Coordinates of C-alpha atoms in Angstrom, one line a residue:
G1045 CA 84.6 102.7 86.6
P1046 CA 86.5 102.3 90.0
E1047 CA 84.7 105.6 90.8
N1048 CA 81.7 103.7 91.8
M1049 CA 83.6 101.9 94.5
L1050 CA 85.5 104.5 95.8
S1051 CA 82.1 106.2 96.3
A1052 CA 80.4 103.5 98.4
V1053 CA 83.4 103.6 100.3
Q1054 CA 83.1 107.4 101.0
S1055 CA 79.2 106.7 101.6
K1056 CA 79.8 103.9 103.7
A1057 CA 81.9 106.0 106.3
R1058 CA 80.4 108.6 106.1
E1059 CA 77.9 106.7 107.7
M1060 CA 80.0 105.2 110.1
G1061 CA 82.2 109.0 111.0
I1062 CA 85.0 108.8 109.5
A1063 CA 86.6 111.7 106.9
A1064 CA 86.8 109.6 103.4
H1065 CA 89.4 111.1 101.2
V1066 CA 90.1 110.0 97.4
L1067 CA 93.9 110.9 97.1
C1068 CA 94.2 109.0 93.7
P1069 CA 90.7 107.5 92.0
S1070 CA 92.3 105.9 89.1
L1071 CA 96.1 105.8 89.5
N1072 CA 97.5 102.8 87.2
D1073 CA 101.1 100.8 86.7
I1074 CA 102.8 101.7 90.0
E1075 CA 104.8 99.7 91.8
A1076 CA 102.2 98.3 94.4
S1077 CA 105.2 98.7 97.1
A1078 CA 106.0 102.5 96.4
V1079 CA 102.6 103.7 96.9
A1080 CA 101.6 101.6 100.6
A1081 CA 105.4 103.8 101.4
T1082 CA 103.3 106.6 99.7
M1083 CA 100.3 106.1 101.7
A1084 CA 101.6 104.6 104.5
G1085 CA 103.6 108.0 105.7
I1086 CA 100.2 110.5 105.2
A1087 CA 98.7 108.2 107.5
R1088 CA 101.8 108.1 110.0
N1089 CA 102.2 112.5 109.6
V1090 CA 97.8 111.6 110.2
E1091 CA 98.7 110.1 113.1
T1092 CA 101.7 112.0 114.7
N1093 CA 100.6 116.0 114.4
L1094 CA 96.6 115.7 112.5
L1095 CA 97.3 116.1 109.4
P1096 CA 97.6 116.8 105.9
F1097 CA 93.9 114.8 108.2
Q1098 CA 91.6 114.3 111.9
P1099 CA 91.6 111.3 112.5
P1100 CA 88.9 109.1 112.2
S1101 CA 90.1 109.3 108.6
V1102 CA 90.6 106.9 105.5
L1103 CA 92.5 107.4 102.9
L1104 CA 91.5 105.7 99.4
M1105 CA 92.4 105.3 95.9
G1106 CA 91.6 103.0 93.2
G1107 CA 94.1 101.7 90.3
E1108 CA 95.9 99.4 89.5
L1109 CA 99.0 99.0 89.8
T1110 CA 102.0 97.1 89.7
V1111 CA 104.7 93.9 91.2
S1112 CA 108.3 93.9 88.6
T1113 CA 108.5 90.1 90.3
G1114 CA 112.3 89.7 88.2
G1115 CA 113.0 86.7 88.8
A1116 CA 111.3 86.0 92.3
K1117 CA 109.7 83.3 92.1
G1118 CA 106.5 84.3 95.7
I1119 CA 103.2 84.0 95.6
G1120 CA 100.8 87.2 95.5
G1121 CA 99.1 90.0 93.4
R1122 CA 99.0 93.4 93.6
C1123 CA 97.0 93.8 96.2
Q1124 CA 97.9 91.2 98.8
E1125 CA 101.7 93.9 98.5
F1126 CA 100.2 96.1 98.8
A1127 CA 99.0 95.9 102.3
L1128 CA 102.5 93.5 103.3
S1129 CA 103.9 96.3 101.5
V1130 CA 102.3 98.8 104.4
A1131 CA 103.2 96.4 107.5
P1132 CA 106.4 97.7 107.6
W1133 CA 105.8 101.3 107.9
I1134 CA 103.2 101.4 110.3
R1135 CA 105.1 98.2 113.1
G1136 CA 103.5 99.7 116.6
S1137 CA 100.7 101.8 115.7
D1138 CA 97.9 101.6 117.5
A1139 CA 95.5 103.8 114.8
I1140 CA 96.1 102.4 111.0
V1141 CA 95.0 99.6 109.3
A1142 CA 95.3 99.3 105.8
A1143 CA 93.9 97.3 103.3
S1144 CA 93.0 96.2 99.2
V1145 CA 91.2 94.2 97.5
D1146 CA 90.8 93.7 93.8
S1147 CA 86.9 94.2 92.2
D1148 CA 86.0 90.6 91.3
G1149 CA 87.8 88.8 94.3
T1150 CA 90.6 87.4 92.4
D1151 CA 94.2 89.4 93.3
G1152 CA 97.3 87.5 91.2
P1153 CA 97.5 84.2 91.1
T1154 CA 95.1 83.0 94.0
D1155 CA 92.0 82.8 95.7
V1156 CA 91.9 85.8 97.8
A1157 CA 90.6 88.9 96.9
G1158 CA 93.3 90.9 98.9
G1159 CA 94.9 91.2 102.6
I1160 CA 94.8 93.5 105.8
V1161 CA 97.6 94.8 108.0
D1162 CA 97.4 96.9 111.1
G1163 CA 100.4 98.6 113.5
Q1164 CA 101.3 93.9 114.8
S1165 CA 101.3 92.6 111.7
F1166 CA 104.8 93.0 110.6
D1167 CA 106.1 91.9 114.7
R1168 CA 103.6 88.9 114.4
A1169 CA 104.6 87.8 111.9
S1170 CA 107.9 87.8 112.1
G1171 CA 106.8 85.9 115.7
L1172 CA 106.1 83.2 113.4
G1173 CA 108.7 83.2 111.8
M1174 CA 108.8 84.8 109.1
N1175 CA 111.0 87.9 107.7
V1176 CA 108.8 90.9 106.0
F1177 CA 112.1 92.3 104.0
H1178 CA 112.4 89.1 102.9
E1179 CA 109.2 88.2 101.4
L1180 CA 108.7 90.5 100.2
D1181 CA 112.0 91.2 98.4
R1182 CA 110.2 88.0 97.4
H1183 CA 107.3 89.2 96.4
N1184 CA 106.0 87.1 99.1
S1185 CA 103.1 88.4 100.3
H1186 CA 100.3 85.3 100.3
E1187 CA 102.5 83.0 102.2
V1188 CA 102.7 85.5 104.4
L1189 CA 99.2 87.3 104.9
T1190 CA 97.9 83.5 105.1
K1191 CA 99.7 82.3 107.9
L1192 CA 99.1 84.9 109.7
D1193 CA 95.4 84.6 108.5
D1194 CA 94.9 88.3 107.2
T1195 CA 93.6 87.6 103.9
I1196 CA 90.4 88.7 102.3
Y1197 CA 88.3 86.6 100.6
T1198 CA 85.1 87.3 98.9
G1199 CA 84.8 84.1 96.3
A1200 CA 85.2 85.1 92.2
L1201 CA 82.7 88.4 91.5
G1202 CA 82.7 88.5 88.2
Q1203 CA 83.1 91.8 87.4
N1204 CA 86.6 94.1 87.7
L1205 CA 86.2 97.8 88.3
R1206 CA 90.1 97.3 89.1
S1207 CA 91.3 97.6 93.1
L1208 CA 90.8 99.5 96.0
Y1209 CA 93.4 100.8 98.7
M1210 CA 92.6 102.0 101.5
V1211 CA 94.9 103.0 105.1
M1212 CA 92.6 103.5 107.6
I1213 CA 94.0 105.3 110.7
D1214 CA 91.8 105.7 114.1
Q1215 CA 91.9 108.4 116.7
V1216 CA 93.9 107.6 119.1

């Protein structure tokens, strides 16, 4: 399950001198945008107050989050929605990067595994004429991340260990 994937990420982070904290190994059926806001809030606290962890740190979660689209017709998936949902919360940060990937290599109805954002992603999207809040309301994360060239492509991997959600806080 996701525990193996999280262990691998923790080992790689340790090799790089980064403390890796698994906040929840298998979080399921919660809105991706809510988890993104929560993890971004914790990351901002690490960046600003050095609590509850010291940077450099990476916050990790595994599982299957949800995206309730209502009648929205945008294109994306839980991992891309998570990544883009972090962008407004970390806007202007030089220390925080967030990424999420689906372990089978396909997120939602797309051929990408997920996406990655940093503190400049929100303003870069605005500069390209995209309103991040409007696109999130439409659940159209794939279009925004594609235009930013911030999708993560692995190809189909033929296994599903659920998804990986990461927020990295570097030292400033």
